[in-house]
Amino acid sequence: TLAATYVINDDANYTFTGTGSYGIKVESGNPKIVMNNANITVNAGSAIDIPSGSTTTIQVIGDNTIGTTKTEYSDVPCGGIFVAEGGTVNITSNGTDNILRAHGTLAAAIGGKYIHGSESYNAGSISISNVTVYAYTNNNYAAAIGAAGRGSCGTINITNAVVYAYGAGDQYTSAPGIGSAWDSLDWLDAIPIVIISNSEVHTFRYNPYSDYIGYLGDESGDTYATGSINCGDGGSVKNSTIYCYTGLDATTTDKVVI
């Protein structure tokens, strides 16, 4: 049980199990963090924080939950895994029977975070392999996996994995399950490079204004979103099945793309 934020500054291996209410902060180094049936929830910051220059591996064993249980907005972003621009997180296990559930508020579940519209944090690269991941955000301007606010995101690689990515929204705005955030409306004509291979991806957009994978959108139509699977310039989907949903209820599938 974490009694305070656990700080890591080396390349060692660390195993976490049980329940805690404080996060894990990598300040430097390239550690391996083993999540073994762990439940880490935070009210501020990120359950796991990865800085620029670090390549951190998260090894998943059993059923794990990280992030925040908060549902309301505040001035402090809370998230599952924040990886800073220039950093990389590798989320992996030895099979898709191992599960990581990540939750974000004012943040992607895995990726970026922001405080209102005035301050955003660019995200680094995200790799998910040989594992099942559920990613949730309740913020209109953050993909579940990818960018948040006015921030960008590095390359997203999904390999031999099962991924459920739940975008958020309201009556005016919708975020994709995987992809970009508020930048796509007015400022930045770019989305993360998304590379998916040998995987099963279930992606949920909140309403019809956004892509399933790609751009965030809003009711004005002044966006790049076209309701598609847009993996960015250099992205691809191979030997995979993408299940696309509008709304957060998986009982109705818009389309299945193989």
JSON list of C-alpha atoms in Angstrom, two decimals, residues 13-173:
[
{"chain": "A", "resi": 13, "resn": "ASN", "atom": "CA", "xyz": [12.49, -3.45, -11.78]},
{"chain": "A", "resi": 14, "resn": "TYR", "atom": "CA", "xyz": [9.62, -2.56, -9.42]},
{"chain": "A", "resi": 15, "resn": "THR", "atom": "CA", "xyz": [6.58, -4.68, -8.60]},
{"chain": "A", "resi": 16, "resn": "PHE", "atom": "CA", "xyz": [3.33, -3.20, -7.25]},
{"chain": "A", "resi": 17, "resn": "THR", "atom": "CA", "xyz": [0.40, -5.22, -5.96]},
{"chain": "A", "resi": 18, "resn": "GLY", "atom": "CA", "xyz": [-2.61, -4.51, -3.77]},
{"chain": "A", "resi": 19, "resn": "THR", "atom": "CA", "xyz": [-4.44, -1.20, -3.39]},
{"chain": "A", "resi": 20, "resn": "GLY", "atom": "CA", "xyz": [-3.02, 2.31, -3.10]},
{"chain": "A", "resi": 21, "resn": "SER", "atom": "CA", "xyz": [-4.18, 5.92, -3.38]},
{"chain": "A", "resi": 22, "resn": "TYR", "atom": "CA", "xyz": [-0.86, 7.45, -4.47]},
{"chain": "A", "resi": 23, "resn": "GLY", "atom": "CA", "xyz": [0.81, 7.40, -7.84]},
{"chain": "A", "resi": 24, "resn": "ILE", "atom": "CA", "xyz": [4.15, 6.25, -9.23]},
{"chain": "A", "resi": 25, "resn": "LYS", "atom": "CA", "xyz": [6.40, 9.00, -10.58]},
{"chain": "A", "resi": 26, "resn": "VAL", "atom": "CA", "xyz": [9.35, 8.19, -12.82]},
{"chain": "A", "resi": 27, "resn": "GLU", "atom": "CA", "xyz": [11.70, 11.17, -12.63]},
{"chain": "A", "resi": 28, "resn": "SER", "atom": "CA", "xyz": [14.53, 9.61, -14.64]},
{"chain": "A", "resi": 29, "resn": "GLY", "atom": "CA", "xyz": [15.80, 6.25, -15.86]},
{"chain": "A", "resi": 30, "resn": "ASN", "atom": "CA", "xyz": [14.22, 3.45, -17.88]},
{"chain": "A", "resi": 31, "resn": "PRO", "atom": "CA", "xyz": [12.52, 1.26, -15.26]},
{"chain": "A", "resi": 32, "resn": "LYS", "atom": "CA", "xyz": [10.29, -1.78, -15.56]},
{"chain": "A", "resi": 33, "resn": "ILE", "atom": "CA", "xyz": [7.12, -1.41, -13.52]},
{"chain": "A", "resi": 34, "resn": "VAL", "atom": "CA", "xyz": [5.29, -4.67, -12.88]},
{"chain": "A", "resi": 35, "resn": "MET", "atom": "CA", "xyz": [1.58, -4.28, -12.09]},
{"chain": "A", "resi": 36, "resn": "ASN", "atom": "CA", "xyz": [0.47, -7.50, -10.39]},
{"chain": "A", "resi": 37, "resn": "ASN", "atom": "CA", "xyz": [-3.28, -7.32, -9.58]},
{"chain": "A", "resi": 38, "resn": "ALA", "atom": "CA", "xyz": [-2.79, -3.72, -8.46]},
{"chain": "A", "resi": 39, "resn": "ASN", "atom": "CA", "xyz": [-5.38, -1.00, -7.93]},
{"chain": "A", "resi": 40, "resn": "ILE", "atom": "CA", "xyz": [-3.90, 2.51, -7.83]},
{"chain": "A", "resi": 41, "resn": "THR", "atom": "CA", "xyz": [-6.30, 5.47, -7.85]},
{"chain": "A", "resi": 42, "resn": "VAL", "atom": "CA", "xyz": [-5.32, 9.14, -7.53]},
{"chain": "A", "resi": 43, "resn": "ASN", "atom": "CA", "xyz": [-7.21, 12.39, -6.92]},
{"chain": "A", "resi": 44, "resn": "ALA", "atom": "CA", "xyz": [-4.52, 14.52, -8.57]},
{"chain": "A", "resi": 45, "resn": "GLY", "atom": "CA", "xyz": [-1.77, 13.88, -11.05]},
{"chain": "A", "resi": 46, "resn": "SER", "atom": "CA", "xyz": [-1.28, 10.54, -12.75]},
{"chain": "A", "resi": 47, "resn": "ALA", "atom": "CA", "xyz": [-1.25, 6.99, -11.49]},
{"chain": "A", "resi": 48, "resn": "ILE", "atom": "CA", "xyz": [1.99, 6.56, -13.46]},
{"chain": "A", "resi": 49, "resn": "ASP", "atom": "CA", "xyz": [3.96, 9.60, -14.61]},
{"chain": "A", "resi": 50, "resn": "ILE", "atom": "CA", "xyz": [6.72, 9.16, -17.23]},
{"chain": "A", "resi": 51, "resn": "PRO", "atom": "CA", "xyz": [9.07, 12.02, -18.15]},
{"chain": "A", "resi": 52, "resn": "SER", "atom": "CA", "xyz": [10.72, 13.05, -21.39]},
{"chain": "A", "resi": 53, "resn": "GLY", "atom": "CA", "xyz": [13.78, 10.93, -22.15]},
{"chain": "A", "resi": 54, "resn": "SER", "atom": "CA", "xyz": [12.51, 7.85, -20.33]},
{"chain": "A", "resi": 55, "resn": "THR", "atom": "CA", "xyz": [11.44, 4.55, -21.86]},
{"chain": "A", "resi": 56, "resn": "THR", "atom": "CA", "xyz": [9.36, 2.89, -19.16]},
{"chain": "A", "resi": 57, "resn": "THR", "atom": "CA", "xyz": [7.97, -0.63, -19.47]},
{"chain": "A", "resi": 58, "resn": "ILE", "atom": "CA", "xyz": [4.76, -1.54, -17.65]},
{"chain": "A", "resi": 59, "resn": "GLN", "atom": "CA", "xyz": [4.41, -5.30, -17.30]},
{"chain": "A", "resi": 60, "resn": "VAL", "atom": "CA", "xyz": [0.81, -6.35, -16.62]},
{"chain": "A", "resi": 61, "resn": "ILE", "atom": "CA", "xyz": [-0.03, -9.45, -14.57]},
{"chain": "A", "resi": 62, "resn": "GLY", "atom": "CA", "xyz": [-3.63, -10.28, -13.69]},
{"chain": "A", "resi": 63, "resn": "ASP", "atom": "CA", "xyz": [-6.35, -7.61, -13.51]},
{"chain": "A", "resi": 64, "resn": "ASN", "atom": "CA", "xyz": [-5.16, -4.06, -12.76]},
{"chain": "A", "resi": 65, "resn": "THR", "atom": "CA", "xyz": [-6.87, -0.68, -12.43]},
{"chain": "A", "resi": 66, "resn": "ILE", "atom": "CA", "xyz": [-5.07, 2.67, -12.46]},
{"chain": "A", "resi": 67, "resn": "GLY", "atom": "CA", "xyz": [-6.07, 6.32, -12.75]},
{"chain": "A", "resi": 68, "resn": "THR", "atom": "CA", "xyz": [-8.82, 8.29, -11.11]},
{"chain": "A", "resi": 69, "resn": "THR", "atom": "CA", "xyz": [-12.30, 7.63, -9.82]},
{"chain": "A", "resi": 70, "resn": "LYS", "atom": "CA", "xyz": [-13.19, 11.33, -10.10]},
{"chain": "A", "resi": 71, "resn": "THR", "atom": "CA", "xyz": [-16.02, 12.17, -12.47]},
{"chain": "A", "resi": 72, "resn": "GLU", "atom": "CA", "xyz": [-16.14, 15.95, -12.05]},
{"chain": "A", "resi": 73, "resn": "TYR", "atom": "CA", "xyz": [-13.76, 18.44, -13.66]},
{"chain": "A", "resi": 74, "resn": "SER", "atom": "CA", "xyz": [-11.30, 20.44, -11.56]},
{"chain": "A", "resi": 75, "resn": "ASP", "atom": "CA", "xyz": [-8.11, 22.43, -12.02]},
{"chain": "A", "resi": 76, "resn": "VAL", "atom": "CA", "xyz": [-5.96, 19.35, -11.49]},
{"chain": "A", "resi": 77, "resn": "PRO", "atom": "CA", "xyz": [-5.74, 16.75, -14.26]},
{"chain": "A", "resi": 78, "resn": "CYS", "atom": "CA", "xyz": [-5.92, 13.15, -13.16]},
{"chain": "A", "resi": 79, "resn": "GLY", "atom": "CA", "xyz": [-4.99, 10.27, -15.37]},
{"chain": "A", "resi": 80, "resn": "GLY", "atom": "CA", "xyz": [-3.93, 6.70, -15.75]},
{"chain": "A", "resi": 81, "resn": "ILE", "atom": "CA", "xyz": [-0.57, 7.00, -17.51]},
{"chain": "A", "resi": 82, "resn": "PHE", "atom": "CA", "xyz": [0.89, 10.35, -18.54]},
{"chain": "A", "resi": 83, "resn": "VAL", "atom": "CA", "xyz": [3.90, 10.04, -20.82]},
{"chain": "A", "resi": 84, "resn": "ALA", "atom": "CA", "xyz": [5.61, 13.35, -21.58]},
{"chain": "A", "resi": 85, "resn": "GLU", "atom": "CA", "xyz": [6.72, 14.40, -25.04]},
{"chain": "A", "resi": 86, "resn": "GLY", "atom": "CA", "xyz": [10.06, 12.70, -25.73]},
{"chain": "A", "resi": 87, "resn": "GLY", "atom": "CA", "xyz": [9.20, 9.78, -23.47]},
{"chain": "A", "resi": 88, "resn": "THR", "atom": "CA", "xyz": [7.87, 6.31, -24.26]},
{"chain": "A", "resi": 89, "resn": "VAL", "atom": "CA", "xyz": [5.67, 3.87, -22.39]},
{"chain": "A", "resi": 90, "resn": "ASN", "atom": "CA", "xyz": [5.61, 0.18, -23.33]},
{"chain": "A", "resi": 91, "resn": "ILE", "atom": "CA", "xyz": [2.54, -1.57, -21.89]},
{"chain": "A", "resi": 92, "resn": "THR", "atom": "CA", "xyz": [2.92, -5.31, -22.27]},
{"chain": "A", "resi": 93, "resn": "SER", "atom": "CA", "xyz": [2.29, -8.76, -20.81]},
{"chain": "A", "resi": 94, "resn": "ASN", "atom": "CA", "xyz": [2.55, -12.40, -21.81]},
{"chain": "A", "resi": 95, "resn": "GLY", "atom": "CA", "xyz": [-1.05, -12.66, -23.02]},
{"chain": "A", "resi": 96, "resn": "THR", "atom": "CA", "xyz": [-4.37, -10.89, -23.44]},
{"chain": "A", "resi": 97, "resn": "ASP", "atom": "CA", "xyz": [-5.83, -12.59, -20.37]},
{"chain": "A", "resi": 98, "resn": "ASN", "atom": "CA", "xyz": [-3.87, -9.96, -18.43]},
{"chain": "A", "resi": 99, "resn": "ILE", "atom": "CA", "xyz": [-5.77, -6.66, -18.13]},
{"chain": "A", "resi": 100, "resn": "LEU", "atom": "CA", "xyz": [-4.98, -3.00, -17.52]},
{"chain": "A", "resi": 101, "resn": "ARG", "atom": "CA", "xyz": [-7.88, -0.60, -16.91]},
{"chain": "A", "resi": 102, "resn": "ALA", "atom": "CA", "xyz": [-6.92, 3.10, -17.06]},
{"chain": "A", "resi": 103, "resn": "HIS", "atom": "CA", "xyz": [-9.12, 6.11, -16.23]},
{"chain": "A", "resi": 104, "resn": "GLY", "atom": "CA", "xyz": [-8.53, 9.82, -16.88]},
{"chain": "A", "resi": 105, "resn": "THR", "atom": "CA", "xyz": [-10.16, 13.12, -15.89]},
{"chain": "A", "resi": 106, "resn": "LEU", "atom": "CA", "xyz": [-8.89, 16.28, -17.65]},
{"chain": "A", "resi": 107, "resn": "ALA", "atom": "CA", "xyz": [-6.53, 13.78, -19.25]},
{"chain": "A", "resi": 108, "resn": "ALA", "atom": "CA", "xyz": [-6.33, 10.86, -21.59]},
{"chain": "A", "resi": 109, "resn": "ALA", "atom": "CA", "xyz": [-6.39, 7.51, -19.86]},
{"chain": "A", "resi": 110, "resn": "ILE", "atom": "CA", "xyz": [-3.03, 6.87, -21.56]},
{"chain": "A", "resi": 111, "resn": "GLY", "atom": "CA", "xyz": [-1.30, 9.87, -23.12]},
{"chain": "A", "resi": 112, "resn": "GLY", "atom": "CA", "xyz": [-1.65, 13.61, -22.53]},
{"chain": "A", "resi": 113, "resn": "LYS", "atom": "CA", "xyz": [-3.29, 15.87, -19.97]},
{"chain": "A", "resi": 114, "resn": "TYR", "atom": "CA", "xyz": [-4.26, 19.53, -19.64]},
{"chain": "A", "resi": 115, "resn": "ILE", "atom": "CA", "xyz": [-5.67, 22.22, -17.37]},
{"chain": "A", "resi": 116, "resn": "HIS", "atom": "CA", "xyz": [-8.62, 23.88, -19.05]},
{"chain": "A", "resi": 117, "resn": "GLY", "atom": "CA", "xyz": [-7.54, 25.26, -22.44]},
{"chain": "A", "resi": 118, "resn": "SER", "atom": "CA", "xyz": [-4.67, 27.41, -21.27]},
{"chain": "A", "resi": 119, "resn": "GLU", "atom": "CA", "xyz": [-2.11, 24.75, -20.42]},
{"chain": "A", "resi": 120, "resn": "SER", "atom": "CA", "xyz": [-1.60, 21.44, -22.22]},
{"chain": "A", "resi": 121, "resn": "TYR", "atom": "CA", "xyz": [1.02, 18.73, -22.03]},
{"chain": "A", "resi": 122, "resn": "ASN", "atom": "CA", "xyz": [2.27, 17.12, -25.20]},
{"chain": "A", "resi": 123, "resn": "ALA", "atom": "CA", "xyz": [2.37, 13.34, -24.94]},
{"chain": "A", "resi": 124, "resn": "GLY", "atom": "CA", "xyz": [5.11, 10.98, -26.02]},
{"chain": "A", "resi": 125, "resn": "SER", "atom": "CA", "xyz": [4.89, 7.58, -27.68]},
{"chain": "A", "resi": 126, "resn": "ILE", "atom": "CA", "xyz": [2.64, 4.72, -26.55]},
{"chain": "A", "resi": 127, "resn": "SER", "atom": "CA", "xyz": [3.18, 1.02, -27.23]},
{"chain": "A", "resi": 128, "resn": "ILE", "atom": "CA", "xyz": [0.60, -1.62, -26.25]},
{"chain": "A", "resi": 129, "resn": "SER", "atom": "CA", "xyz": [1.39, -5.28, -26.90]},
{"chain": "A", "resi": 130, "resn": "ASN", "atom": "CA", "xyz": [0.25, -8.76, -25.80]},
{"chain": "A", "resi": 131, "resn": "VAL", "atom": "CA", "xyz": [-2.25, -7.38, -23.30]},
{"chain": "A", "resi": 132, "resn": "THR", "atom": "CA", "xyz": [-5.88, -6.30, -22.91]},
{"chain": "A", "resi": 133, "resn": "VAL", "atom": "CA", "xyz": [-6.37, -2.58, -22.20]},
{"chain": "A", "resi": 134, "resn": "TYR", "atom": "CA", "xyz": [-9.53, -0.69, -21.24]},
{"chain": "A", "resi": 135, "resn": "ALA", "atom": "CA", "xyz": [-9.06, 3.10, -21.52]},
{"chain": "A", "resi": 136, "resn": "TYR", "atom": "CA", "xyz": [-11.64, 5.60, -20.27]},
{"chain": "A", "resi": 137, "resn": "THR", "atom": "CA", "xyz": [-11.74, 9.39, -20.15]},
{"chain": "A", "resi": 138, "resn": "ASN", "atom": "CA", "xyz": [-14.63, 11.64, -19.15]},
{"chain": "A", "resi": 139, "resn": "ASN", "atom": "CA", "xyz": [-13.21, 14.74, -20.84]},
{"chain": "A", "resi": 140, "resn": "ASN", "atom": "CA", "xyz": [-14.65, 16.15, -24.04]},
{"chain": "A", "resi": 141, "resn": "TYR", "atom": "CA", "xyz": [-11.24, 17.28, -25.30]},
{"chain": "A", "resi": 142, "resn": "ALA", "atom": "CA", "xyz": [-9.15, 14.18, -24.73]},
{"chain": "A", "resi": 143, "resn": "ALA", "atom": "CA", "xyz": [-8.92, 10.92, -26.60]},
{"chain": "A", "resi": 144, "resn": "ALA", "atom": "CA", "xyz": [-8.97, 7.88, -24.32]},
{"chain": "A", "resi": 145, "resn": "ILE", "atom": "CA", "xyz": [-5.57, 6.91, -25.78]},
{"chain": "A", "resi": 146, "resn": "GLY", "atom": "CA", "xyz": [-3.60, 9.80, -27.27]},
{"chain": "A", "resi": 147, "resn": "ALA", "atom": "CA", "xyz": [-3.66, 13.57, -26.96]},
{"chain": "A", "resi": 148, "resn": "ALA", "atom": "CA", "xyz": [-5.53, 15.88, -24.59]},
{"chain": "A", "resi": 149, "resn": "GLY", "atom": "CA", "xyz": [-6.43, 19.57, -24.74]},
{"chain": "A", "resi": 150, "resn": "ARG", "atom": "CA", "xyz": [-4.23, 21.50, -27.15]},
{"chain": "A", "resi": 151, "resn": "GLY", "atom": "CA", "xyz": [-1.43, 18.96, -26.82]},
{"chain": "A", "resi": 152, "resn": "SER", "atom": "CA", "xyz": [-0.02, 16.58, -29.38]},
{"chain": "A", "resi": 153, "resn": "CYS", "atom": "CA", "xyz": [0.86, 12.90, -29.07]},
{"chain": "A", "resi": 154, "resn": "GLY", "atom": "CA", "xyz": [3.67, 10.72, -30.40]},
{"chain": "A", "resi": 155, "resn": "THR", "atom": "CA", "xyz": [3.29, 7.42, -32.24]},
{"chain": "A", "resi": 156, "resn": "ILE", "atom": "CA", "xyz": [0.74, 4.89, -30.91]},
{"chain": "A", "resi": 157, "resn": "ASN", "atom": "CA", "xyz": [1.62, 1.24, -31.60]},
{"chain": "A", "resi": 158, "resn": "ILE", "atom": "CA", "xyz": [-0.88, -1.55, -30.83]},
{"chain": "A", "resi": 159, "resn": "THR", "atom": "CA", "xyz": [0.41, -5.10, -31.50]},
{"chain": "A", "resi": 160, "resn": "ASN", "atom": "CA", "xyz": [-1.11, -8.49, -30.62]},
{"chain": "A", "resi": 161, "resn": "ALA", "atom": "CA", "xyz": [-3.44, -6.75, -28.20]},
{"chain": "A", "resi": 162, "resn": "VAL", "atom": "CA", "xyz": [-7.11, -6.28, -27.34]},
{"chain": "A", "resi": 163, "resn": "VAL", "atom": "CA", "xyz": [-7.99, -2.63, -26.75]},
{"chain": "A", "resi": 164, "resn": "TYR", "atom": "CA", "xyz": [-11.22, -0.94, -25.65]},
{"chain": "A", "resi": 165, "resn": "ALA", "atom": "CA", "xyz": [-10.94, 2.87, -25.97]},
{"chain": "A", "resi": 166, "resn": "TYR", "atom": "CA", "xyz": [-13.85, 5.04, -24.75]},
{"chain": "A", "resi": 167, "resn": "GLY", "atom": "CA", "xyz": [-13.83, 8.64, -25.98]},
{"chain": "A", "resi": 168, "resn": "ALA", "atom": "CA", "xyz": [-15.87, 11.26, -24.15]},
{"chain": "A", "resi": 169, "resn": "GLY", "atom": "CA", "xyz": [-18.01, 14.22, -25.12]},
{"chain": "A", "resi": 170, "resn": "ASP", "atom": "CA", "xyz": [-21.21, 16.19, -24.65]},
{"chain": "A", "resi": 171, "resn": "GLN", "atom": "CA", "xyz": [-24.01, 17.31, -26.98]},
{"chain": "A", "resi": 172, "resn": "TYR", "atom": "CA", "xyz": [-21.58, 19.55, -28.88]},
{"chain": "A", "resi": 173, "resn": "THR", "atom": "CA", "xyz": [-18.24, 17.73, -28.89]}
]
